[in-house]
Tab-separated table of C-alpha atoms and ligand atoms in Angstrom:
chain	number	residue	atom	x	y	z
A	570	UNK	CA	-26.305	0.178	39.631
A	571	UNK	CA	-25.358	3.188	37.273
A	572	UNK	CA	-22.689	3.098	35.457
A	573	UNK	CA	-21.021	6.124	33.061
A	574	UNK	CA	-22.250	6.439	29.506
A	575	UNK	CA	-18.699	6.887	28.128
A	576	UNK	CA	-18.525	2.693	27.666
A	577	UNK	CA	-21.702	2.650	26.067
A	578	UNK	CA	-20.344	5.212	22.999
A	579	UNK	CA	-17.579	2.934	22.570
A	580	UNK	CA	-18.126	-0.439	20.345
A	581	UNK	CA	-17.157	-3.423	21.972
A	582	UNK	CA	-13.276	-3.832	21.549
A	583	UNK	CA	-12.976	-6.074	18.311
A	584	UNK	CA	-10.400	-8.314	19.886
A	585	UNK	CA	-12.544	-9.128	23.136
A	586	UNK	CA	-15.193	-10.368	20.327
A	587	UNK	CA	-13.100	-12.088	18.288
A	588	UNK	CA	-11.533	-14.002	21.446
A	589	UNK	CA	-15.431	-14.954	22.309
A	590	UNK	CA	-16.002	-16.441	19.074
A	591	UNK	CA	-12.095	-18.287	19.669
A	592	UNK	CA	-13.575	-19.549	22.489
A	593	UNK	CA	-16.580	-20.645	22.168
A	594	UNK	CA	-15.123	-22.382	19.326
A	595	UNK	CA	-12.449	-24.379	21.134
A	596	UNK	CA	-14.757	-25.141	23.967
A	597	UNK	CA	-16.462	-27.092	20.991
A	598	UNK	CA	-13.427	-28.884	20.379
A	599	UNK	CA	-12.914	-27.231	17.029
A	600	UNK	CA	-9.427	-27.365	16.324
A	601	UNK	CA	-9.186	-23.268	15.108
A	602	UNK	CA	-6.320	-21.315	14.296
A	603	UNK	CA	-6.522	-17.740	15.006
A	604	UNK	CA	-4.856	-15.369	12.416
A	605	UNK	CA	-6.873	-12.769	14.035
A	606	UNK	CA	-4.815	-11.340	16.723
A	607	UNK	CA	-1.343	-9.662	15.534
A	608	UNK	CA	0.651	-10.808	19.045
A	609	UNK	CA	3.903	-12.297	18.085
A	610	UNK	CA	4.143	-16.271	18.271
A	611	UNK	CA	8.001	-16.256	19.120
A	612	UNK	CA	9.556	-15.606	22.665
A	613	UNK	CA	11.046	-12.318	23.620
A	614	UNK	CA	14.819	-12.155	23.243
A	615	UNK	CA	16.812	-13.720	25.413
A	616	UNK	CA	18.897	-10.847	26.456
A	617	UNK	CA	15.978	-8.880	27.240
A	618	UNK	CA	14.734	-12.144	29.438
A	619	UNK	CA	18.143	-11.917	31.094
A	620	UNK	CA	17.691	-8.220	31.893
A	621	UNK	CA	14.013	-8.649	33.535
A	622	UNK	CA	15.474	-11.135	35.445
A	623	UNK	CA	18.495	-9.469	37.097
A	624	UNK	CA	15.969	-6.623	37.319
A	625	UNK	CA	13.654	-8.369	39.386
A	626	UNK	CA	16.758	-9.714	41.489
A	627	UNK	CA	17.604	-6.548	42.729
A	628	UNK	CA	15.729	-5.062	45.698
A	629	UNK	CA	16.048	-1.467	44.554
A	630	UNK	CA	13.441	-2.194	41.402
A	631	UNK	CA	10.923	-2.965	43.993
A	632	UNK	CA	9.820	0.275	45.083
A	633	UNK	CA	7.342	3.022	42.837
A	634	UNK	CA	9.132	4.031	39.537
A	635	UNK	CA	8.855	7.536	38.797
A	636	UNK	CA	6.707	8.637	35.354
A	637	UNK	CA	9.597	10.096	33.788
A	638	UNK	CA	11.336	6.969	33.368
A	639	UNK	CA	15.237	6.061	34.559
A	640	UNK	CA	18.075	8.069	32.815
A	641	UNK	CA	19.233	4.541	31.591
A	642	UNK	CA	16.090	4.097	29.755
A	643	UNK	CA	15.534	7.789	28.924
A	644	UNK	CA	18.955	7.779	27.540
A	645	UNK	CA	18.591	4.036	25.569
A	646	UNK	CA	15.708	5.493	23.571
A	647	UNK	CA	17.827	8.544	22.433
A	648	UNK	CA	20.538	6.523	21.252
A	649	UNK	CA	18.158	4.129	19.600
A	650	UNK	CA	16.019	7.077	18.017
A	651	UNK	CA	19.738	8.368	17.019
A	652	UNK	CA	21.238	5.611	15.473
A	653	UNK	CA	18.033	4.190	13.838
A	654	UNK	CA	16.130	6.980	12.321
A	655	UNK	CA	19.059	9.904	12.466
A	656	UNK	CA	16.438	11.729	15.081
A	657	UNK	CA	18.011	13.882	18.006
A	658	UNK	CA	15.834	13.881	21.372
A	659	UNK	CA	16.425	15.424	24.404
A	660	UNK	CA	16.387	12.784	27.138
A	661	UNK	CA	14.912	15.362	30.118
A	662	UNK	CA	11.952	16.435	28.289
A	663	UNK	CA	11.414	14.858	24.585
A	664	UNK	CA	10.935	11.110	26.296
A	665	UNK	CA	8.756	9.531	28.476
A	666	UNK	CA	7.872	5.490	28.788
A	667	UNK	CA	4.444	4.382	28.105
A	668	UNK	CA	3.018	1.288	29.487
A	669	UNK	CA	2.628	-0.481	25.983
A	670	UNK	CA	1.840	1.704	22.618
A	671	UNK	CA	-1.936	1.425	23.533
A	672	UNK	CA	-1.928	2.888	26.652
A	673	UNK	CA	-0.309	5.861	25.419
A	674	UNK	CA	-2.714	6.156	22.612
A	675	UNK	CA	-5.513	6.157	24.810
A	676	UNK	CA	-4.304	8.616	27.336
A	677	UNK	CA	-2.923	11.046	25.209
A	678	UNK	CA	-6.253	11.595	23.992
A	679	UNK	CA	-7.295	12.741	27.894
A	680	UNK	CA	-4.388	14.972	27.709
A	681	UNK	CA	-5.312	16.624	24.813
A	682	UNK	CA	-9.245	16.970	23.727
A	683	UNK	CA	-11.739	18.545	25.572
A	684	UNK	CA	-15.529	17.603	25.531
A	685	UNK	CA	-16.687	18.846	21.324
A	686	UNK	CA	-13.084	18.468	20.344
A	687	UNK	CA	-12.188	16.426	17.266
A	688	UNK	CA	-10.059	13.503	16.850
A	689	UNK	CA	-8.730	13.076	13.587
A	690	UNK	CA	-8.671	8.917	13.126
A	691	UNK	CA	-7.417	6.877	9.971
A	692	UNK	CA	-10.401	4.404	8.894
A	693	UNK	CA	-9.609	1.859	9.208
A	694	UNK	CA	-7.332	1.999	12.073
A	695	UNK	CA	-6.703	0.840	15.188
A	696	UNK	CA	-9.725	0.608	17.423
A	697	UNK	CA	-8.122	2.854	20.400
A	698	UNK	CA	-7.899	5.810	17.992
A	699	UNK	CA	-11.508	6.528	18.293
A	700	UNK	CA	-12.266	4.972	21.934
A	701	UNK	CA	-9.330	7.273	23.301
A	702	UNK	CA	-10.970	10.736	22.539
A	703	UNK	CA	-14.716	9.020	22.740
A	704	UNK	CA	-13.509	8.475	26.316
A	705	UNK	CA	-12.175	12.124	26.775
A	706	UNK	CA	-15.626	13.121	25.938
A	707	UNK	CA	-14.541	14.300	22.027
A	708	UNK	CA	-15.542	13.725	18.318
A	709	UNK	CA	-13.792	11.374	16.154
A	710	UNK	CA	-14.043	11.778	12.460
A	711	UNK	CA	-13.028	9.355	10.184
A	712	UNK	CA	-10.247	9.700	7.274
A	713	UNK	CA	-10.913	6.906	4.835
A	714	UNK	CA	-8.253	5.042	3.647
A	715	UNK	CA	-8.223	4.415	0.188
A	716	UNK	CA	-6.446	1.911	-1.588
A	717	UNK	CA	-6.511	4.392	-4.962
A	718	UNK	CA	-4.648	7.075	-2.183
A	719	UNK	CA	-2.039	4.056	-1.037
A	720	UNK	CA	-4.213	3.594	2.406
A	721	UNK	CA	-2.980	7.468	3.264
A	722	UNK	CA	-5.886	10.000	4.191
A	723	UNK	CA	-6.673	13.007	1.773
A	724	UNK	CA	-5.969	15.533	4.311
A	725	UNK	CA	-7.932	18.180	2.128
A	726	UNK	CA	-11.612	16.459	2.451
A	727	UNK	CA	-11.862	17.486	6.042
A	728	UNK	CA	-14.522	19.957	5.901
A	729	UNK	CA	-13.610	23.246	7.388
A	730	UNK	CA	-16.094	23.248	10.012
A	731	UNK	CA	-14.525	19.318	11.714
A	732	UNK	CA	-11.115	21.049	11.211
A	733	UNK	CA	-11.734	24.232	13.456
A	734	UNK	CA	-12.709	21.854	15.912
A	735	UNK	CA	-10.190	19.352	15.486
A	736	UNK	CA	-7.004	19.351	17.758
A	737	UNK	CA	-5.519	15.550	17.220
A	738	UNK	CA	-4.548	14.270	14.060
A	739	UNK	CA	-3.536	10.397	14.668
A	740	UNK	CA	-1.590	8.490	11.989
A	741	UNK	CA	-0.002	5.171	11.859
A	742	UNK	CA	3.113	4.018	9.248
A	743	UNK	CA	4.042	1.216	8.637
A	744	UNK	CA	0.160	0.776	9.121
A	745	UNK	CA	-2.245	-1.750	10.958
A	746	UNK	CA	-4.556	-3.220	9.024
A	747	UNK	CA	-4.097	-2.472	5.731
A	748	UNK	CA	0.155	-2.382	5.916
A	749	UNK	CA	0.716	0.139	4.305
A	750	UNK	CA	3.899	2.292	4.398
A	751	UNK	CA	3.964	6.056	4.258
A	752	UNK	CA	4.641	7.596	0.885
A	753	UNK	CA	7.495	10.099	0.191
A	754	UNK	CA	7.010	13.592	0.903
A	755	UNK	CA	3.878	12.256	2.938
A	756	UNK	CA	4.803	13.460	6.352
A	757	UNK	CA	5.861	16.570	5.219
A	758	UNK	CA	2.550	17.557	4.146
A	759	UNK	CA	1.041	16.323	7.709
A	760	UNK	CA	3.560	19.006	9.736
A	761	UNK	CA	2.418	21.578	6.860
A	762	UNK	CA	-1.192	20.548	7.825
A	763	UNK	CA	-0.741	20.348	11.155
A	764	UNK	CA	0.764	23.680	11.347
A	765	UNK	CA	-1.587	25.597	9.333
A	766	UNK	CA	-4.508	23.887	11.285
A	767	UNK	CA	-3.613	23.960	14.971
A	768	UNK	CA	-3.107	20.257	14.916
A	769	UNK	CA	-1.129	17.705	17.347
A	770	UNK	CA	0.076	14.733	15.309
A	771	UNK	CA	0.417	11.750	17.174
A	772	UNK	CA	2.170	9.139	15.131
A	773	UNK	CA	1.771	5.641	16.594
A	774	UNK	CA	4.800	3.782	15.414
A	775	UNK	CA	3.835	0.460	16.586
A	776	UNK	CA	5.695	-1.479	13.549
A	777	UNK	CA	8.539	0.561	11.826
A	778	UNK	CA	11.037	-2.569	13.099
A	779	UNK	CA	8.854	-5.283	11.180
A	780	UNK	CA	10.028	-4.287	7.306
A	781	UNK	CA	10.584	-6.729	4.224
A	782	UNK	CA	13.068	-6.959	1.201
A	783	UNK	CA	15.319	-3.444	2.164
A	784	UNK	CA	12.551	-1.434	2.662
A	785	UNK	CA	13.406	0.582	6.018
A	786	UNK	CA	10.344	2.669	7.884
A	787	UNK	CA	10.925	6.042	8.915
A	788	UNK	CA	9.977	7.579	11.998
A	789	UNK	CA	7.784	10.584	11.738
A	790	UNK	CA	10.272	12.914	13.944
A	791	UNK	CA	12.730	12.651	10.892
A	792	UNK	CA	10.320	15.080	9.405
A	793	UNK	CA	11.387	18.423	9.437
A	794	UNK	CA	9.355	20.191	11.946
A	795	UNK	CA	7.759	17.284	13.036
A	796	UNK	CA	8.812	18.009	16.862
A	797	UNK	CA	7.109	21.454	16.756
A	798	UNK	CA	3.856	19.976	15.751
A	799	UNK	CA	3.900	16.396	17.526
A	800	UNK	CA	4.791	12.852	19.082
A	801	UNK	CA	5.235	9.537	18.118
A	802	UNK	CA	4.645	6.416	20.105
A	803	UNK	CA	7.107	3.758	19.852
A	804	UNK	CA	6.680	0.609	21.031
A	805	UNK	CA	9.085	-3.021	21.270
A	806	UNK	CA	5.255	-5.071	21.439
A	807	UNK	CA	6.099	-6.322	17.537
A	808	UNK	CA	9.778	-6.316	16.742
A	809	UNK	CA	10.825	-7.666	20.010
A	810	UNK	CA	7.983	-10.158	20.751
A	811	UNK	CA	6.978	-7.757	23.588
A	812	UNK	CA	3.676	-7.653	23.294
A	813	UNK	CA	3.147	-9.197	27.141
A	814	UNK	CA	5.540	-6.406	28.953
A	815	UNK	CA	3.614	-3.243	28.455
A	816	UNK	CA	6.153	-1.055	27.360
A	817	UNK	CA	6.245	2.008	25.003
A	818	UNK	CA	7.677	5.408	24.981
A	819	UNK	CA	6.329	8.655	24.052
A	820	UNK	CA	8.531	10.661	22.081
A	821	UNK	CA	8.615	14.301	20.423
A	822	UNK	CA	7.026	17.690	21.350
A	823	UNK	CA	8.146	18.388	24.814
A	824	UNK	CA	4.971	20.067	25.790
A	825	UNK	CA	2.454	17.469	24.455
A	826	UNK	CA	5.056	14.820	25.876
A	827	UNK	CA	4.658	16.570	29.568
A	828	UNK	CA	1.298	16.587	29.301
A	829	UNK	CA	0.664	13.270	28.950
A	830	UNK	CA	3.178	12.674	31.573
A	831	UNK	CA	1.470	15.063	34.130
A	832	UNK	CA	-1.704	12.815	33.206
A	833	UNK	CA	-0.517	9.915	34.154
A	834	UNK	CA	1.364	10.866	37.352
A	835	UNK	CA	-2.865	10.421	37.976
A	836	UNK	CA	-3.313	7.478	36.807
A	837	UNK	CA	-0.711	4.608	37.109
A	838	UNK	CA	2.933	4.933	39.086
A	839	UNK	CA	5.340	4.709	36.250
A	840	UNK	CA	6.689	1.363	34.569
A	841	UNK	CA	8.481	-1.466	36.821
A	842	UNK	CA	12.148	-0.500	36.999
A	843	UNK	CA	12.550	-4.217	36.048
A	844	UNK	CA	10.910	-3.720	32.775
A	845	UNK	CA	12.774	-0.274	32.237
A	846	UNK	CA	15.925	-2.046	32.437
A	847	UNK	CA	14.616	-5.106	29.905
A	848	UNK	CA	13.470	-2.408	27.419
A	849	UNK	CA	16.931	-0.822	27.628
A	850	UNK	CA	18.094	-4.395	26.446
A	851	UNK	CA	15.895	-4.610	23.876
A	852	UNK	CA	16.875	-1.190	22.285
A	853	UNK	CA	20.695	-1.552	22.835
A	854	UNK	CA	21.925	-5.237	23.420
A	855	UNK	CA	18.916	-6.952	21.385
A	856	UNK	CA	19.215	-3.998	18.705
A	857	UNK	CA	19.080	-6.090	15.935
A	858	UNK	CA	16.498	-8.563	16.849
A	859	UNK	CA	13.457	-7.360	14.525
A	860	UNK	CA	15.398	-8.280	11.514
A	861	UNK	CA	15.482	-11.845	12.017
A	862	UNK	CA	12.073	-11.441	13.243
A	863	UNK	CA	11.286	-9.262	9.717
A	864	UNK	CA	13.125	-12.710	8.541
A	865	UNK	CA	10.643	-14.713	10.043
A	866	UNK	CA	7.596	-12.353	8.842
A	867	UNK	CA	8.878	-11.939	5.424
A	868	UNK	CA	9.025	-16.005	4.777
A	869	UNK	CA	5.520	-16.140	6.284
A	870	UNK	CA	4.224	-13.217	4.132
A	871	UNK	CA	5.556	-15.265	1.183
A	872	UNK	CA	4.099	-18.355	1.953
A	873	UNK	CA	0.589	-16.564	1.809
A	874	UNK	CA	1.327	-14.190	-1.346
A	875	UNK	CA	1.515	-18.050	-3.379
A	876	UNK	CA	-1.453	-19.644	-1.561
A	877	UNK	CA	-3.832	-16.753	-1.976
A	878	UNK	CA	-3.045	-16.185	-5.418
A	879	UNK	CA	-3.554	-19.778	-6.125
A	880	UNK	CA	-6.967	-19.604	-4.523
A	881	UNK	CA	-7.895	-16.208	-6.618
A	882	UNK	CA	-7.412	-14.103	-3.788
A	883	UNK	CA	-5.132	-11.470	-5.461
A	884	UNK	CA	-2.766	-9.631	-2.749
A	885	UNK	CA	0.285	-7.266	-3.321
A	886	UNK	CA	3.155	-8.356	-0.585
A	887	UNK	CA	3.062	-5.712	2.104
A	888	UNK	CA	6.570	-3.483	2.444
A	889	UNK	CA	6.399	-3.810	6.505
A	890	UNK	CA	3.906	-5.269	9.000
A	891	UNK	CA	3.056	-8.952	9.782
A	892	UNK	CA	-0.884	-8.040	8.246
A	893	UNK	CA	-2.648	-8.960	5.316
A	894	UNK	CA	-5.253	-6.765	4.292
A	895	UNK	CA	-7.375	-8.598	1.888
A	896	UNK	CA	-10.699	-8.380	-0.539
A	897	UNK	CA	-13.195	-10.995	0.130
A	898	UNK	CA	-14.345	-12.718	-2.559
A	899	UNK	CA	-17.050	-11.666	-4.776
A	900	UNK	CA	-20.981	-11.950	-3.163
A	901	UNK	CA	-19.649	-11.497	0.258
A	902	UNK	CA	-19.586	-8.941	3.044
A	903	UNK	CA	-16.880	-9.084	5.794
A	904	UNK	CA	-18.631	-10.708	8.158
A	905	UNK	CA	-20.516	-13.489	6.176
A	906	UNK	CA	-17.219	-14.237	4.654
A	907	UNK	CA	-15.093	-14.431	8.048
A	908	UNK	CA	-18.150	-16.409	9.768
A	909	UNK	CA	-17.611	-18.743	7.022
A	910	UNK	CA	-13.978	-19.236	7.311
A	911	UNK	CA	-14.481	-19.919	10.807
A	912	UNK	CA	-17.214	-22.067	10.496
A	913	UNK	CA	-16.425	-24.091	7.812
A	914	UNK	CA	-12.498	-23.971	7.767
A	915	UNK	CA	-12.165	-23.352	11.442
A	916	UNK	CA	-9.806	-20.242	10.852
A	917	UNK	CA	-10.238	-16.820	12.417
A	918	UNK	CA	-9.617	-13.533	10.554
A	919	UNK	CA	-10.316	-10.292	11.387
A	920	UNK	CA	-13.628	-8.859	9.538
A	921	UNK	CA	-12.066	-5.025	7.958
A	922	UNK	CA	-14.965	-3.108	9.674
A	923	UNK	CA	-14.267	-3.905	12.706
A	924	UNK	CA	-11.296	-1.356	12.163
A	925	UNK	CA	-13.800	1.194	11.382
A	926	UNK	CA	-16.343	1.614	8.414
A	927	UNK	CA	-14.482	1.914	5.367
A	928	UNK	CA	-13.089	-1.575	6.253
A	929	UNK	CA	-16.148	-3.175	4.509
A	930	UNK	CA	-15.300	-5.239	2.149
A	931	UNK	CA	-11.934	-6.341	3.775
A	932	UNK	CA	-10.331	-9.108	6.117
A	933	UNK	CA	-6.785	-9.078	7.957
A	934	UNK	CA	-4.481	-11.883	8.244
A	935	UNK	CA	-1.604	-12.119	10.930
A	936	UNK	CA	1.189	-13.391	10.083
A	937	UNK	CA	1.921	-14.204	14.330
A	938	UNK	CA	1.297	-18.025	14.248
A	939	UNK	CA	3.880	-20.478	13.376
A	940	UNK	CA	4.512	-21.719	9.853
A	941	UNK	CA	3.411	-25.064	9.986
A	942	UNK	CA	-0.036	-23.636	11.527
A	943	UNK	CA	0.180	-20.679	8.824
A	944	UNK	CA	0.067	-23.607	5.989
A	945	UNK	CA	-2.260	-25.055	7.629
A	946	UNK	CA	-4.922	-22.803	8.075
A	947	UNK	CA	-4.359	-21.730	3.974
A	948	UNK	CA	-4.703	-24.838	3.212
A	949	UNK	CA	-7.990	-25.297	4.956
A	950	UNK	CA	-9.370	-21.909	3.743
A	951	UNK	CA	-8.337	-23.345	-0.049
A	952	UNK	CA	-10.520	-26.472	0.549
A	953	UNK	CA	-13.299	-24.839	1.334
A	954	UNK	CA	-12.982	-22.698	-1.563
A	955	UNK	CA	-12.019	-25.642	-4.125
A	956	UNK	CA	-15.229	-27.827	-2.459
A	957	UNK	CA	-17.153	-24.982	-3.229
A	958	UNK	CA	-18.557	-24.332	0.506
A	959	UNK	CA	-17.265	-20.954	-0.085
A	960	UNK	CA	-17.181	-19.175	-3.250
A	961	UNK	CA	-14.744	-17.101	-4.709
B	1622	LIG	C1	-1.269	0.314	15.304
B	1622	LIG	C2	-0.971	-0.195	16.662
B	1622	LIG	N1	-0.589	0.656	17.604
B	1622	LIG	C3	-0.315	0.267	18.844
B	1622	LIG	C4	-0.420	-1.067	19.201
B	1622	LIG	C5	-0.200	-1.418	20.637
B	1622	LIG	O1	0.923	-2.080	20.948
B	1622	LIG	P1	1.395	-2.205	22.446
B	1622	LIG	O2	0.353	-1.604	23.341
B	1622	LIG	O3	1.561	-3.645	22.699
B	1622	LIG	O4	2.668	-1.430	22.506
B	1622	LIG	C6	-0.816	-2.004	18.261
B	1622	LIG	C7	-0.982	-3.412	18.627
B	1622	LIG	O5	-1.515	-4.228	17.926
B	1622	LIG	C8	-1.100	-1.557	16.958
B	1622	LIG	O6	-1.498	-2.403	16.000
């Protein structure tokens, strides 16, 4: 058999590794608790349960969707994007669901590179950011992201050459791994940028609902401009405990946003009806739901500040995002220090290069396991550390 090379340019996908090692693990009857994987603990809400339901109850849901979406949903995600972020869509042609955030940051990558194109990818970032335009044949080069630059590329050391060549510049605020939040007057550079460089900016906004103590994420489209030059991808995976449904929306740039649509009219048949009408619950009815799970999050985040801190793992409190992006300790690499967690304190983190290169030197920490397990798996990391197995 013969199989296309475009796999083999692609690393394997972190997350299938890490669920290996979770695995293999478990089948060893080691007790491990995985703050690897950012996929919400809690149930979905129940309103948006409710709405699936009905959905499913009615016989006209059971035929092929369309890829444009229903009105109801096109028009929920308006008057979300409206009342949330102060951003004005059109619902015929600046909205379009996604199955999940993922899938549209994959695809949009067919829709828009051609073979010797450039992705523009935040390093580290998330993992489909470079296997989307490695799949549509394209180049992905790396922005490092600094902790000295607040985790947010330095759009001026792209070399002129990579930027002539360069047609997608993705970005991600509040961000996964590092959880970050965008800076002031941030954005506004990236539309300048954009626009003096030929650029589509896709902004995944996979976590603006999860924020902590009054801080409130923006969406890129507030940007002046931002519409001319790009998209953002929204998605209820995080604040709405979604993560199982597979439902997203692509919003912005009408062109760029019926291109990917015209893609996918290809590829899949649109999102169940059933689930259009549940994500219409979760962005009118369940409206306020992320901020008890923020609530949630936030009591987490501080249980982890104190215990790191009291292990000698200094960490600021992130603004938004249910990650921890965290130095290992001193004499270790990434992987020898989150092969030793596992091993010897049976917890799984996420090794930072496994978001891309400049995450050496880094591990992640979800917040997406329940408190009691949370303590637990602290606790166990601080015994190891006090008994000296692993040194700080
Ligand atoms: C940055 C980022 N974007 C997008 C997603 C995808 O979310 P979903 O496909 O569930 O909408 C995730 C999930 O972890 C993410 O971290």
């Amino acid at each position: 058999m013969r199989f296309a090379r475009r796999l083999d340019a692609v690393p394997p996908y972190l997350f299938a590794e890490l669920e290996r090692k979770l695995v293999e693990k478990r089948a060893a009857g080691v007790d491990v608790i995985s703050l690897g994987i950012g996929d919400p603990d809690l149930p979905t809400p129940e309103a948006v349960i409710e709405a699936l339901i009905a959905g499913a109850r009615d016989a006209s849901t059971h035929q092929y969707p369309t890829n444009h979406g229903s009105q109801e949903l096109r028009e929920a995600a308006v008057g979300f994007y409206r009342e949330r972020f102060g951003v004005e869509l059109d619902p015929g042609s600046e909205v379009v669901p996604a199955l999940g955030g993922k899938e549209a940051v994959g695809h949009i990558a067919l829709a828009l590179l051609d073979p010797g194109d450039v992705a523009l990818a935040p390093d580290p970032g998330y993992p489909p950011y470079t296997s989307g335009p490695l799949f549509a044949n394209a180049e992905v080069h790396y922005l490092p992201l600094d902790e000295e630059n607040a985790f947010l590329p330095d759009l001026d050391l792209i070399p002129g050459e990579t930027l002539e060549r360069a047609n997608v510049l993705y970005l991600n605020y509040p961000n996964n791994p590092t959880g970050a939040v965008v800076q002031s007057g941030y954005f506004e550079r990236a539309v300048e940028f954009a626009r003096a460089n030929s650029l589509v900016v896709v902004h995944d906004n996979a976590y603006s609902e999860i924020c902590f103590d009054g801080y409130r994420a923006p969406s890129f489209l507030e940007t002046p401009g931002a519409k001319e030059v790009g998209v953002e991808i929204f998605s209820p995976s995080k604040g709405w405990n979604m993560t199982g449904w597979r439902s997203g929306l692509v919003a912005g740039n009408a062109e760029v946003v019926e291109r990917y649509r015209q893609l996918k009219t290809n590829l899949d048949s649109g999102m169940f009806e059933a689930v259009q009408r549940a994500t219409v619950a979760a962005l009118t009815t369940a409206r306020d739901f992320p901020r008890e799970m923020s609530e949630v999050y936030r009591r987490r985040r501080d249980l982890v500040v104190e215990a790191l801190a009291a292990i000698g793992l200094e960490v600021a409190p992130p603004k938004a995002t249910p990650y921890f992006w965290v130095r290992v300790p001193e004499g270790h690499t990434s992987e020898s220090f989150t092969e030793l967690v596992l091993e010897q304190a049976g917890v799984l983190v996420s090794p930072g290069p496994a978001y891309g290169p400049s995450g050496e030197g880094f591990f992640r920490i979800s917040l997406t396991v329940p408190d009691e397990r949370l303590e637990e798996a602290v606790r166990r990391i601080e015994t190891s550390l006090r008994s000296g197995i692993i040194t700080a």
